[in-house]
Short mmCIF file of C-alpha atoms in Angstrom, two decimals:
data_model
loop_
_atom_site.label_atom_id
_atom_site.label_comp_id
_atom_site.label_asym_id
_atom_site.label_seq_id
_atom_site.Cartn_x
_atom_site.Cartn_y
_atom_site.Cartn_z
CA UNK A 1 61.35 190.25 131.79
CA UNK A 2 59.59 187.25 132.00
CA UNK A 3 59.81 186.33 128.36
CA UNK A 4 63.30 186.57 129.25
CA UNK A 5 63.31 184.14 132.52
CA UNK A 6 61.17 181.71 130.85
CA UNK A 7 64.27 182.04 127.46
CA UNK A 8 66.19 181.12 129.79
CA UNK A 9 64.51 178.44 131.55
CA UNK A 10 63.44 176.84 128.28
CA UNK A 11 67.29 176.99 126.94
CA UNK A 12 68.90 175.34 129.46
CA UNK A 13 69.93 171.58 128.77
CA UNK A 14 67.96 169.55 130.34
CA UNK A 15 71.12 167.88 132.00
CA UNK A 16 71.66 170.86 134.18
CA UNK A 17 67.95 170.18 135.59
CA UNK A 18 69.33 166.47 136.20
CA UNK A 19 72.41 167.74 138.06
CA UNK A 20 70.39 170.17 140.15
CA UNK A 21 67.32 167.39 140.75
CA UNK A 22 70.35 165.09 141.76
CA UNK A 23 72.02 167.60 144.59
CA UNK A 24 68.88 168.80 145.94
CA UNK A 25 68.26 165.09 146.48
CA UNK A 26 71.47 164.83 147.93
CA UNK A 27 71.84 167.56 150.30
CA UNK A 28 68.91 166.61 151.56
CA UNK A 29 70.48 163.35 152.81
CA UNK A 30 73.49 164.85 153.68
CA UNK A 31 70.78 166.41 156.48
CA UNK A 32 70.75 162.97 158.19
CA UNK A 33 73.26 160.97 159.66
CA UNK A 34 73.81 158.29 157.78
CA UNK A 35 76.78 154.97 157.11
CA UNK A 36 78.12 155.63 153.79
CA UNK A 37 80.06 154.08 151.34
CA UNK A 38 83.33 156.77 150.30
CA UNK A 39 82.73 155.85 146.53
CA UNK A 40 78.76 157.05 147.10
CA UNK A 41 81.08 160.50 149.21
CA UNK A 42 83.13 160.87 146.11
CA UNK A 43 80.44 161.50 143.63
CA UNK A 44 79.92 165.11 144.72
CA UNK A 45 83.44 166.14 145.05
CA UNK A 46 83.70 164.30 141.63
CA UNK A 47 80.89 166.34 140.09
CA UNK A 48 81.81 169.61 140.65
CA UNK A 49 85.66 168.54 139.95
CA UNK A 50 84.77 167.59 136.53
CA UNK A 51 82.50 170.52 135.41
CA UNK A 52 84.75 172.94 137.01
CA UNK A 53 87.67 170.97 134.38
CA UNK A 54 85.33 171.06 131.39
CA UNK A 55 84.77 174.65 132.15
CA UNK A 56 88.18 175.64 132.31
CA UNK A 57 89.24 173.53 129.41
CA UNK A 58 86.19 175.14 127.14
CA UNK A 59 85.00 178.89 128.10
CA UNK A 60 89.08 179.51 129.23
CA UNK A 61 92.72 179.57 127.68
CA UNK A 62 94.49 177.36 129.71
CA UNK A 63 97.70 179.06 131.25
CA UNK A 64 99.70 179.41 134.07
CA UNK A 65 97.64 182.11 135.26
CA UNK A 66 94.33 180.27 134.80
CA UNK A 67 95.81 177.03 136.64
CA UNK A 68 97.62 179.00 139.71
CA UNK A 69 93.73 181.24 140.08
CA UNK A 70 91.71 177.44 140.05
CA UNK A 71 94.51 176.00 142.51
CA UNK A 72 93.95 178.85 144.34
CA UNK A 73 90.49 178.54 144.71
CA UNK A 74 90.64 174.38 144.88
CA UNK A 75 92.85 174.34 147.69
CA UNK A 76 90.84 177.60 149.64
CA UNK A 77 87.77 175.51 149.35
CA UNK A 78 89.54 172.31 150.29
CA UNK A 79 90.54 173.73 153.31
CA UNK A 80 87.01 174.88 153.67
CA UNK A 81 85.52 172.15 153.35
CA UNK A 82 88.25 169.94 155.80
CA UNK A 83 87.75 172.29 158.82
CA UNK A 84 83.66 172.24 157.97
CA UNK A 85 83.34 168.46 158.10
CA UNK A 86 86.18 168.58 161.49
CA UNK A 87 83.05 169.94 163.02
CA UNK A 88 80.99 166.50 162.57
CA UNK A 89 81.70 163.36 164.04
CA UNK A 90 82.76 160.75 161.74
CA UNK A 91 83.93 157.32 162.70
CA UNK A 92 84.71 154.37 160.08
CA UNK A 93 81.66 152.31 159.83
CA UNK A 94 81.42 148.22 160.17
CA UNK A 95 80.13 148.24 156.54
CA UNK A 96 83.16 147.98 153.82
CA UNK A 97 84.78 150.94 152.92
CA UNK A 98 82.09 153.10 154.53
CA UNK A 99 82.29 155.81 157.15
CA UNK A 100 79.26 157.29 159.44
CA UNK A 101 78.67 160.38 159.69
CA UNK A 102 76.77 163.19 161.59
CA UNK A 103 74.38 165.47 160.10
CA UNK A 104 75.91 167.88 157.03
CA UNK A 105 73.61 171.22 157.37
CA UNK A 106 76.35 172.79 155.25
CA UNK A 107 76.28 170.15 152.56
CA UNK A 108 73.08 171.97 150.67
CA UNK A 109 73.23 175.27 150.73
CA UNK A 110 77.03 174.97 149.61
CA UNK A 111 75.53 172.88 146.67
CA UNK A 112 72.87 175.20 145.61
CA UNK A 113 75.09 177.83 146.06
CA UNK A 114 78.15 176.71 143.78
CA UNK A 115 74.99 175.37 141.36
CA UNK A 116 73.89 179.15 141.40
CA UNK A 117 77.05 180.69 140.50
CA UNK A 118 78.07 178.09 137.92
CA UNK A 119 74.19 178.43 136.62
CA UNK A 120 74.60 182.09 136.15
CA UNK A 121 77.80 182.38 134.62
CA UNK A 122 76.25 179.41 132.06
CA UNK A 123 73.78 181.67 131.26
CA UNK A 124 75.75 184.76 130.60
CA UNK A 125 78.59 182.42 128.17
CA UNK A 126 75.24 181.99 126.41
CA UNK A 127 73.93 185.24 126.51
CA UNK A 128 77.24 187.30 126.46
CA UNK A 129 80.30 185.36 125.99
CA UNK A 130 82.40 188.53 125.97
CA UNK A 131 81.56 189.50 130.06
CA UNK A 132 83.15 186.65 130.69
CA UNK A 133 86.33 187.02 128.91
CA UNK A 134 86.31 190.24 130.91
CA UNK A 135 89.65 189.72 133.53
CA UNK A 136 87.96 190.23 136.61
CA UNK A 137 84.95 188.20 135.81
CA UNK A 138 87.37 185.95 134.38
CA UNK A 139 89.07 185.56 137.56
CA UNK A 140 86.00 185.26 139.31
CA UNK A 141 84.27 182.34 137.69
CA UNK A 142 88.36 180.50 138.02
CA UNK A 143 88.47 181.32 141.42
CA UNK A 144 85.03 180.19 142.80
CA UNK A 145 84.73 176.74 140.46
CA UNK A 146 87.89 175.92 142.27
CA UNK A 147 86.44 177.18 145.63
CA UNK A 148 83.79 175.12 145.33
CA UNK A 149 85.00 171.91 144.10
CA UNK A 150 87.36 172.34 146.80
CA UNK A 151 84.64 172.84 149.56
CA UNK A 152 83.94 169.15 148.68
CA UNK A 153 87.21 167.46 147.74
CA UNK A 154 88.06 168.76 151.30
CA UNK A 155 84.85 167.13 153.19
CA UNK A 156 86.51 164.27 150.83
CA UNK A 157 89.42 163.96 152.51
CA UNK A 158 88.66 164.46 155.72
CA UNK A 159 86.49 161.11 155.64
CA UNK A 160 89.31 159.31 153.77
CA UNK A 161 91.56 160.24 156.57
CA UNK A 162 89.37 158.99 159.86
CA UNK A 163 88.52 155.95 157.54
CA UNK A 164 92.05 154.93 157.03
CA UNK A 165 93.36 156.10 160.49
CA UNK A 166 90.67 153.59 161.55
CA UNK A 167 91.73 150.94 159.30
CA UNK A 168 95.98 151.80 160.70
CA UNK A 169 94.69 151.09 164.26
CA UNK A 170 92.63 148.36 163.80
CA UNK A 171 95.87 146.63 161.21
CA UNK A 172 98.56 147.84 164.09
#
């Protein structure tokens, strides 16, 4: 077993131990309140969008039924992850295009947790390519990619929104 774990450990590219170093790092921030910029807020929504695309475009046929199950799941987590960050205050902040913020407690364990899944289902395209050709496990890694890319495209737009109602009132 642990000749196993440590196969696996040594395997994996060392750009996944980059990504995971980099949202440890920031989830931890996310822990403080904090002014910042919405292009430093898009990075996260942006990272997850874009692996959740590469993995859909590689380890999947792209179809109808593969988009509708990842809009599915984008949209659930967007809505997620809207009503989550409703729960925080967040004004528009003096600095340019920058918003403060409240304290994100859910910011971190939703990252390790959509790291986790994606992590594991890596590991078993490696190890067993066919499980995940399987429908239901199919369907699952779809789903919960989309689900969590969502999660934080919706924290996404919520700060776009106060951030430009802001900017209306202060223009009007």
């Amino acid at each position: 077993m642990i000749d196993f774990i440590s196969g696996i450990l040594i395997h994996t590219p060392f750009w996944v131990y980059f990504i995971l170093l980099f949202l440890i790092n920031r989830g931890l921030k996310a822990r403080k309140p904090a002014t910042v910029a919405l292009e430093k807020l898009a990075i996260i929504p942006a990272i997850f969008l874009l692996w959740d695309i590469y993995d859909l475009l590689v380890f999947r046929t792209l179809t109808l039924a593969t988009g509708s199950l990842w809009l599915v799941g984008l949209l659930s987590g967007a809505a997620m992850g809207y009503i989550l960050s409703k729960r925080t205050v967040v004004t528009r902040a003096a600095a340019p295009r920058s918003i403060y913020r409240e304290a994100d407690y859910s910011a971190l364990p939703f990252m390790m947790l959509a790291f986790a899944v994606k992590y594991v289902l890596g590991v078993m395209s490696a190890i067993a390519p066919d499980v995940l050709q399987r429908p239901g496990v199919s369907a699952f890694a779809i789903i919960t990619g989309g689900l969590f890319a969502g999660v934080f495209v919706g924290k996404f737009v919520r700060y776009v929104r106060v951030y430009l109602a802001a900017e209306m009132r202060e223009v009007g």
